[in-house]
Amino acid sequence: MKFFIDTANLDEIREAYDLGVLDGVTTNPSLMAKEGITGDEKVRAHYKAICDIVDDKVSAEVIATDYAGMIREGKELAKIDDKIVVKIPMIKDGIKAIKYFHGEGIRTNCTLVFSAGQAILAAKAGATYLSPFIGRLDDISFDGLELIGQIVHIYQNYGYETEILAASVRHTMHLIKCAELGADVVTCPLKVITGLLKHPLTDSGLAQFLADHAKAAGK
């Protein structure tokens, strides 16, 4: 399973990268605004700064919702760096744009996916990644993990090459369950990734080892 970090914060991206487990980054206009990054020029410069930190796969989202606008913006984003993956919304013109970019060899991430039907359309159009938002489904009393299982099953049935990128991952159990279900990628905040480090028995075991060492050393 690949780990992407869902943020536009450069310090968090560096920390995740230095941990040695980071495979990519996902961002969106909301995350950019959270970091105070506004205006096309500053946003693109920030994407470049992210690309300079990581090895590959930085999702950069288009703002346009019409076909021509998405194509124009997507091309500009792809020019920033070879690591850019153009993030396209799951709408009718978005599917058309994904098909176009697939033909041009530009990687895409189909975002705001909430159903298996949408997942099928994105795969048939040639999306590189598909982002089902499991946490947001949980928020409306639908099991987001059930959707991940559905999509994994369907994609295996037909050999679709689109990778399932579980998004809106809120906590470590979301991540673990996505791994069990066979999601190709998870994208989540840094705290979810570092949360995998934690276990009370690890803490107590280490404390005991250190105490025993100190005792043996006469400290």
PDB file of C-alpha atoms in Angstrom:
ATOM      1  CA  MET A   1       0.000   0.000   0.000  1.00  0.00           C
ATOM      2  CA  LYS A   2       1.184   3.509  -0.859  1.00  0.00           C
ATOM      3  CA  PHE A   3       1.006   6.304   1.712  1.00  0.00           C
ATOM      4  CA  PHE A   4       0.130   9.816   0.532  1.00  0.00           C
ATOM      5  CA  ILE A   5      -0.109  12.754   2.915  1.00  0.00           C
ATOM      6  CA  ASP A   6      -3.147  14.999   2.551  1.00  0.00           C
ATOM      7  CA  THR A   7      -1.830  18.486   3.230  1.00  0.00           C
ATOM      8  CA  ALA A   8      -0.254  21.580   1.726  1.00  0.00           C
ATOM      9  CA  ASN A   9       1.952  22.180   4.780  1.00  0.00           C
ATOM     10  CA  LEU A  10       5.591  21.882   3.738  1.00  0.00           C
ATOM     11  CA  ASP A  11       6.851  21.045   7.231  1.00  0.00           C
ATOM     12  CA  GLU A  12       4.399  18.149   7.539  1.00  0.00           C
ATOM     13  CA  ILE A  13       5.381  16.876   4.086  1.00  0.00           C
ATOM     14  CA  ARG A  14       9.076  17.002   5.016  1.00  0.00           C
ATOM     15  CA  GLU A  15       8.401  15.150   8.288  1.00  0.00           C
ATOM     16  CA  ALA A  16       6.461  12.409   6.505  1.00  0.00           C
ATOM     17  CA  TYR A  17       9.124  12.143   3.806  1.00  0.00           C
ATOM     18  CA  ASP A  18      11.928  11.934   6.369  1.00  0.00           C
ATOM     19  CA  LEU A  19      10.052   9.091   8.052  1.00  0.00           C
ATOM     20  CA  GLY A  20      10.828   7.088   4.922  1.00  0.00           C
ATOM     21  CA  VAL A  21       7.326   5.864   4.110  1.00  0.00           C
ATOM     22  CA  LEU A  22       5.873   8.670   1.982  1.00  0.00           C
ATOM     23  CA  ASP A  23       4.889   7.872  -1.603  1.00  0.00           C
ATOM     24  CA  GLY A  24       3.059  11.044  -2.604  1.00  0.00           C
ATOM     25  CA  VAL A  25       0.997  14.109  -1.671  1.00  0.00           C
ATOM     26  CA  THR A  26      -2.609  15.139  -2.246  1.00  0.00           C
ATOM     27  CA  THR A  27      -3.789  18.719  -2.004  1.00  0.00           C
ATOM     28  CA  ASN A  28      -6.894  20.727  -2.801  1.00  0.00           C
ATOM     29  CA  PRO A  29      -7.959  24.391  -2.777  1.00  0.00           C
ATOM     30  CA  SER A  30      -9.145  24.117   0.842  1.00  0.00           C
ATOM     31  CA  LEU A  31      -5.758  22.832   2.014  1.00  0.00           C
ATOM     32  CA  MET A  32      -3.980  25.571   0.078  1.00  0.00           C
ATOM     33  CA  ALA A  33      -6.214  28.228   1.653  1.00  0.00           C
ATOM     34  CA  LYS A  34      -5.515  26.748   5.094  1.00  0.00           C
ATOM     35  CA  GLU A  35      -1.826  27.512   4.536  1.00  0.00           C
ATOM     36  CA  GLY A  36      -2.616  31.025   3.312  1.00  0.00           C
ATOM     37  CA  ILE A  37      -1.661  30.207  -0.282  1.00  0.00           C
ATOM     38  CA  THR A  38      -3.844  32.260  -2.642  1.00  0.00           C
ATOM     39  CA  GLY A  39      -3.587  33.415  -6.243  1.00  0.00           C
ATOM     40  CA  ASP A  40      -2.603  31.290  -9.240  1.00  0.00           C
ATOM     41  CA  GLU A  41       1.074  32.265  -9.203  1.00  0.00           C
ATOM     42  CA  LYS A  42       1.560  31.505  -5.493  1.00  0.00           C
ATOM     43  CA  VAL A  43      -0.418  28.262  -5.716  1.00  0.00           C
ATOM     44  CA  ARG A  44       1.708  26.980  -8.594  1.00  0.00           C
ATOM     45  CA  ALA A  45       4.911  27.997  -6.830  1.00  0.00           C
ATOM     46  CA  HIS A  46       3.717  26.076  -3.769  1.00  0.00           C
ATOM     47  CA  TYR A  47       3.025  22.982  -5.866  1.00  0.00           C
ATOM     48  CA  LYS A  48       6.574  23.241  -7.181  1.00  0.00           C
ATOM     49  CA  ALA A  49       7.917  23.504  -3.632  1.00  0.00           C
ATOM     50  CA  ILE A  50       6.041  20.312  -2.734  1.00  0.00           C
ATOM     51  CA  CYS A  51       7.422  18.539  -5.810  1.00  0.00           C
ATOM     52  CA  ASP A  52      10.934  19.534  -4.775  1.00  0.00           C
ATOM     53  CA  ILE A  53      10.492  17.653  -1.477  1.00  0.00           C
ATOM     54  CA  VAL A  54       8.987  14.329  -2.594  1.00  0.00           C
ATOM     55  CA  ASP A  55       9.978  11.705  -5.147  1.00  0.00           C
ATOM     56  CA  ASP A  56       6.740  11.619  -7.166  1.00  0.00           C
ATOM     57  CA  LYS A  57       2.940  11.848  -7.296  1.00  0.00           C
ATOM     58  CA  VAL A  58       1.714  15.284  -6.205  1.00  0.00           C
ATOM     59  CA  SER A  59      -2.009  15.724  -6.851  1.00  0.00           C
ATOM     60  CA  ALA A  60      -2.859  19.271  -7.950  1.00  0.00           C
ATOM     61  CA  GLU A  61      -6.545  20.090  -8.359  1.00  0.00           C
ATOM     62  CA  VAL A  62      -8.216  22.046 -11.138  1.00  0.00           C
ATOM     63  CA  ILE A  63     -10.718  24.741 -10.162  1.00  0.00           C
ATOM     64  CA  ALA A  64     -12.721  24.787 -13.410  1.00  0.00           C
ATOM     65  CA  THR A  65     -15.858  22.657 -13.708  1.00  0.00           C
ATOM     66  CA  ASP A  66     -16.258  22.852 -17.489  1.00  0.00           C
ATOM     67  CA  TYR A  67     -14.400  20.631 -19.962  1.00  0.00           C
ATOM     68  CA  ALA A  68     -12.414  23.376 -21.717  1.00  0.00           C
ATOM     69  CA  GLY A  69     -11.444  24.962 -18.420  1.00  0.00           C
ATOM     70  CA  MET A  70     -10.289  21.674 -16.905  1.00  0.00           C
ATOM     71  CA  ILE A  71      -8.189  20.888 -19.962  1.00  0.00           C
ATOM     72  CA  ARG A  72      -6.585  24.329 -19.889  1.00  0.00           C
ATOM     73  CA  GLU A  73      -5.882  24.257 -16.152  1.00  0.00           C
ATOM     74  CA  GLY A  74      -4.771  20.627 -16.202  1.00  0.00           C
ATOM     75  CA  LYS A  75      -2.199  21.298 -18.892  1.00  0.00           C
ATOM     76  CA  GLU A  76      -0.812  24.250 -16.936  1.00  0.00           C
ATOM     77  CA  LEU A  77      -0.589  22.192 -13.747  1.00  0.00           C
ATOM     78  CA  ALA A  78       1.155  19.341 -15.578  1.00  0.00           C
ATOM     79  CA  LYS A  79       3.814  21.786 -16.789  1.00  0.00           C
ATOM     80  CA  ILE A  80       4.857  22.612 -13.216  1.00  0.00           C
ATOM     81  CA  ASP A  81       6.705  19.335 -12.723  1.00  0.00           C
ATOM     82  CA  ASP A  82       6.697  15.762 -14.035  1.00  0.00           C
ATOM     83  CA  LYS A  83       5.570  14.654 -10.566  1.00  0.00           C
ATOM     84  CA  ILE A  84       2.195  16.386 -10.896  1.00  0.00           C
ATOM     85  CA  VAL A  85      -1.001  14.310 -11.044  1.00  0.00           C
ATOM     86  CA  VAL A  86      -3.956  16.399 -12.239  1.00  0.00           C
ATOM     87  CA  LYS A  87      -6.884  16.135  -9.832  1.00  0.00           C
ATOM     88  CA  ILE A  88     -10.257  16.165 -11.594  1.00  0.00           C
ATOM     89  CA  PRO A  89     -13.733  16.201  -9.988  1.00  0.00           C
ATOM     90  CA  MET A  90     -16.199  13.363 -10.565  1.00  0.00           C
ATOM     91  CA  ILE A  91     -18.590  15.195 -12.876  1.00  0.00           C
ATOM     92  CA  LYS A  92     -19.604  14.620 -16.498  1.00  0.00           C
ATOM     93  CA  ASP A  93     -17.068  17.023 -17.979  1.00  0.00           C
ATOM     94  CA  GLY A  94     -14.519  15.659 -15.515  1.00  0.00           C
ATOM     95  CA  ILE A  95     -14.853  12.174 -16.992  1.00  0.00           C
ATOM     96  CA  LYS A  96     -14.377  13.633 -20.467  1.00  0.00           C
ATOM     97  CA  ALA A  97     -11.286  15.497 -19.245  1.00  0.00           C
ATOM     98  CA  ILE A  98      -9.857  12.329 -17.679  1.00  0.00           C
ATOM     99  CA  LYS A  99     -10.280  10.542 -21.010  1.00  0.00           C
ATOM    100  CA  TYR A 100      -8.455  13.379 -22.760  1.00  0.00           C
ATOM    101  CA  PHE A 101      -5.558  13.451 -20.296  1.00  0.00           C
ATOM    102  CA  HIS A 102      -5.251   9.668 -20.450  1.00  0.00           C
ATOM    103  CA  GLY A 103      -4.734   9.971 -24.201  1.00  0.00           C
ATOM    104  CA  GLU A 104      -2.098  12.650 -23.634  1.00  0.00           C
ATOM    105  CA  GLY A 105      -0.184  10.578 -21.092  1.00  0.00           C
ATOM    106  CA  ILE A 106      -1.001  12.956 -18.223  1.00  0.00           C
ATOM    107  CA  ARG A 107      -1.798  11.215 -14.933  1.00  0.00           C
ATOM    108  CA  THR A 108      -5.091  12.021 -13.223  1.00  0.00           C
ATOM    109  CA  ASN A 109      -6.741  11.601  -9.843  1.00  0.00           C
ATOM    110  CA  CYS A 110     -10.542  11.465  -9.997  1.00  0.00           C
ATOM    111  CA  THR A 111     -11.736  13.075  -6.774  1.00  0.00           C
ATOM    112  CA  LEU A 112     -14.996  13.408  -4.818  1.00  0.00           C
ATOM    113  CA  VAL A 113     -16.059   9.835  -5.515  1.00  0.00           C
ATOM    114  CA  PHE A 114     -18.905   8.436  -3.405  1.00  0.00           C
ATOM    115  CA  SER A 115     -20.306   5.449  -5.320  1.00  0.00           C
ATOM    116  CA  ALA A 116     -19.267   2.297  -7.148  1.00  0.00           C
ATOM    117  CA  GLY A 117     -20.928   3.582 -10.315  1.00  0.00           C
ATOM    118  CA  GLN A 118     -18.728   6.658 -10.298  1.00  0.00           C
ATOM    119  CA  ALA A 119     -15.704   4.412  -9.767  1.00  0.00           C
ATOM    120  CA  ILE A 120     -16.569   2.376 -12.862  1.00  0.00           C
ATOM    121  CA  LEU A 121     -16.870   5.497 -15.030  1.00  0.00           C
ATOM    122  CA  ALA A 122     -13.531   6.867 -13.844  1.00  0.00           C
ATOM    123  CA  ALA A 123     -11.749   3.575 -14.516  1.00  0.00           C
ATOM    124  CA  LYS A 124     -13.228   3.261 -17.995  1.00  0.00           C
ATOM    125  CA  ALA A 125     -12.142   6.821 -18.775  1.00  0.00           C
ATOM    126  CA  GLY A 126      -8.570   5.938 -17.783  1.00  0.00           C
ATOM    127  CA  ALA A 127      -8.086   7.671 -14.425  1.00  0.00           C
ATOM    128  CA  THR A 128      -4.716   6.892 -12.861  1.00  0.00           C
ATOM    129  CA  TYR A 129      -6.140   7.193  -9.347  1.00  0.00           C
ATOM    130  CA  LEU A 130      -9.651   7.145  -7.920  1.00  0.00           C
ATOM    131  CA  SER A 131     -10.378   8.932  -4.632  1.00  0.00           C
ATOM    132  CA  PRO A 132     -13.396   7.600  -2.691  1.00  0.00           C
ATOM    133  CA  PHE A 133     -14.021   9.812   0.362  1.00  0.00           C
ATOM    134  CA  ILE A 134     -14.705   7.332   3.132  1.00  0.00           C
ATOM    135  CA  GLY A 135     -14.839   9.740   6.079  1.00  0.00           C
ATOM    136  CA  ARG A 136     -17.422  11.945   4.433  1.00  0.00           C
ATOM    137  CA  LEU A 137     -19.583   8.888   3.754  1.00  0.00           C
ATOM    138  CA  ASP A 138     -19.305   7.942   7.410  1.00  0.00           C
ATOM    139  CA  ASP A 139     -20.523  11.457   8.239  1.00  0.00           C
ATOM    140  CA  ILE A 140     -23.856  10.733   6.524  1.00  0.00           C
ATOM    141  CA  SER A 141     -24.245   7.307   8.159  1.00  0.00           C
ATOM    142  CA  PHE A 142     -22.979   5.251   5.213  1.00  0.00           C
ATOM    143  CA  ASP A 143     -20.080   2.859   5.734  1.00  0.00           C
ATOM    144  CA  GLY A 144     -17.261   4.350   3.655  1.00  0.00           C
ATOM    145  CA  LEU A 145     -15.192   1.198   4.040  1.00  0.00           C
ATOM    146  CA  GLU A 146     -17.978  -0.816   2.436  1.00  0.00           C
ATOM    147  CA  LEU A 147     -17.526   1.321  -0.678  1.00  0.00           C
ATOM    148  CA  ILE A 148     -13.785   0.579  -0.727  1.00  0.00           C
ATOM    149  CA  GLY A 149     -14.574  -3.150  -0.643  1.00  0.00           C
ATOM    150  CA  GLN A 150     -17.079  -2.782  -3.491  1.00  0.00           C
ATOM    151  CA  ILE A 151     -14.649  -0.925  -5.709  1.00  0.00           C
ATOM    152  CA  VAL A 152     -11.789  -3.342  -5.004  1.00  0.00           C
ATOM    153  CA  HIS A 153     -14.060  -6.252  -5.980  1.00  0.00           C
ATOM    154  CA  ILE A 154     -15.274  -4.576  -9.178  1.00  0.00           C
ATOM    155  CA  TYR A 155     -11.806  -3.513 -10.286  1.00  0.00           C
ATOM    156  CA  GLN A 156     -10.482  -7.025  -9.699  1.00  0.00           C
ATOM    157  CA  ASN A 157     -13.357  -8.471 -11.731  1.00  0.00           C
ATOM    158  CA  TYR A 158     -12.431  -6.488 -14.819  1.00  0.00           C
ATOM    159  CA  GLY A 159      -8.723  -5.841 -14.393  1.00  0.00           C
ATOM    160  CA  TYR A 160      -9.045  -2.051 -14.296  1.00  0.00           C
ATOM    161  CA  GLU A 161      -5.647  -0.403 -13.913  1.00  0.00           C
ATOM    162  CA  THR A 162      -6.953   2.611 -11.974  1.00  0.00           C
ATOM    163  CA  GLU A 163      -5.522   2.616  -8.453  1.00  0.00           C
ATOM    164  CA  ILE A 164      -7.923   3.024  -5.529  1.00  0.00           C
ATOM    165  CA  LEU A 165      -6.777   5.973  -3.422  1.00  0.00           C
ATOM    166  CA  ALA A 166      -8.776   5.976  -0.186  1.00  0.00           C
ATOM    167  CA  ALA A 167      -9.330   9.600   0.844  1.00  0.00           C
ATOM    168  CA  SER A 168     -10.931  11.359   3.801  1.00  0.00           C
ATOM    169  CA  VAL A 169      -9.124   8.881   6.040  1.00  0.00           C
ATOM    170  CA  ARG A 170      -9.729  10.111   9.572  1.00  0.00           C
ATOM    171  CA  HIS A 171      -7.891   7.700  11.862  1.00  0.00           C
ATOM    172  CA  THR A 172      -5.548   4.726  12.015  1.00  0.00           C
ATOM    173  CA  MET A 173      -8.317   2.109  11.898  1.00  0.00           C
ATOM    174  CA  HIS A 174      -9.570   3.615   8.652  1.00  0.00           C
ATOM    175  CA  LEU A 175      -6.058   3.101   7.266  1.00  0.00           C
ATOM    176  CA  ILE A 176      -5.709  -0.461   8.558  1.00  0.00           C
ATOM    177  CA  LYS A 177      -9.132  -1.472   7.231  1.00  0.00           C
ATOM    178  CA  CYS A 178      -8.304   0.030   3.821  1.00  0.00           C
ATOM    179  CA  ALA A 179      -5.149  -2.102   3.792  1.00  0.00           C
ATOM    180  CA  GLU A 180      -7.173  -5.203   4.666  1.00  0.00           C
ATOM    181  CA  LEU A 181      -9.673  -4.464   1.891  1.00  0.00           C
ATOM    182  CA  GLY A 182      -6.952  -3.991  -0.714  1.00  0.00           C
ATOM    183  CA  ALA A 183      -6.927  -0.240  -1.403  1.00  0.00           C
ATOM    184  CA  ASP A 184      -3.821   0.648  -3.417  1.00  0.00           C
ATOM    185  CA  VAL A 185      -3.221   3.975  -1.685  1.00  0.00           C
ATOM    186  CA  VAL A 186      -4.387   5.904   1.360  1.00  0.00           C
ATOM    187  CA  THR A 187      -4.098   9.651   1.720  1.00  0.00           C
ATOM    188  CA  CYS A 188      -4.409  11.075   5.197  1.00  0.00           C
ATOM    189  CA  PRO A 189      -3.131  13.683   7.638  1.00  0.00           C
ATOM    190  CA  LEU A 190       0.320  13.221   9.144  1.00  0.00           C
ATOM    191  CA  LYS A 191      -1.193  12.305  12.534  1.00  0.00           C
ATOM    192  CA  VAL A 192      -2.810   9.196  11.021  1.00  0.00           C
ATOM    193  CA  ILE A 193       0.510   7.966   9.623  1.00  0.00           C
ATOM    194  CA  THR A 194       2.426   8.651  12.833  1.00  0.00           C
ATOM    195  CA  GLY A 195      -0.463   7.134  14.792  1.00  0.00           C
ATOM    196  CA  LEU A 196       0.578   3.746  13.405  1.00  0.00           C
ATOM    197  CA  LEU A 197       3.714   3.981  15.544  1.00  0.00           C
ATOM    198  CA  LYS A 198       1.801   3.987  18.788  1.00  0.00           C
ATOM    199  CA  HIS A 199       1.009   1.032  21.026  1.00  0.00           C
ATOM    200  CA  PRO A 200       0.940   1.019  24.841  1.00  0.00           C
ATOM    201  CA  LEU A 201       2.838  -2.289  24.993  1.00  0.00           C
ATOM    202  CA  THR A 202       5.634  -0.806  22.899  1.00  0.00           C
ATOM    203  CA  ASP A 203       5.856   2.141  25.297  1.00  0.00           C
ATOM    204  CA  SER A 204       5.799  -0.008  28.432  1.00  0.00           C
ATOM    205  CA  GLY A 205       8.195  -2.566  26.945  1.00  0.00           C
ATOM    206  CA  LEU A 206      10.718   0.110  25.992  1.00  0.00           C
ATOM    207  CA  ALA A 207      10.448   1.708  29.417  1.00  0.00           C
ATOM    208  CA  GLN A 208      11.147  -1.681  31.032  1.00  0.00           C
ATOM    209  CA  PHE A 209      14.131  -2.370  28.761  1.00  0.00           C
ATOM    210  CA  LEU A 210      15.640   1.021  29.588  1.00  0.00           C
ATOM    211  CA  ALA A 211      15.008   0.547  33.306  1.00  0.00           C
ATOM    212  CA  ASP A 212      16.645  -2.899  33.248  1.00  0.00           C
ATOM    213  CA  HIS A 213      19.627  -1.519  31.326  1.00  0.00           C
ATOM    214  CA  ALA A 214      20.062   1.300  33.820  1.00  0.00           C
ATOM    215  CA  LYS A 215      19.873  -1.153  36.719  1.00  0.00           C
ATOM    216  CA  ALA A 216      22.446  -3.472  35.143  1.00  0.00           C
ATOM    217  CA  ALA A 217      24.738  -0.505  34.518  1.00  0.00           C
ATOM    218  CA  GLY A 218      24.441   0.516  38.149  1.00  0.00           C
ATOM    219  CA  LYS A 219      22.705   3.782  37.386  1.00  0.00           C
TER     220      LYS A 219
END
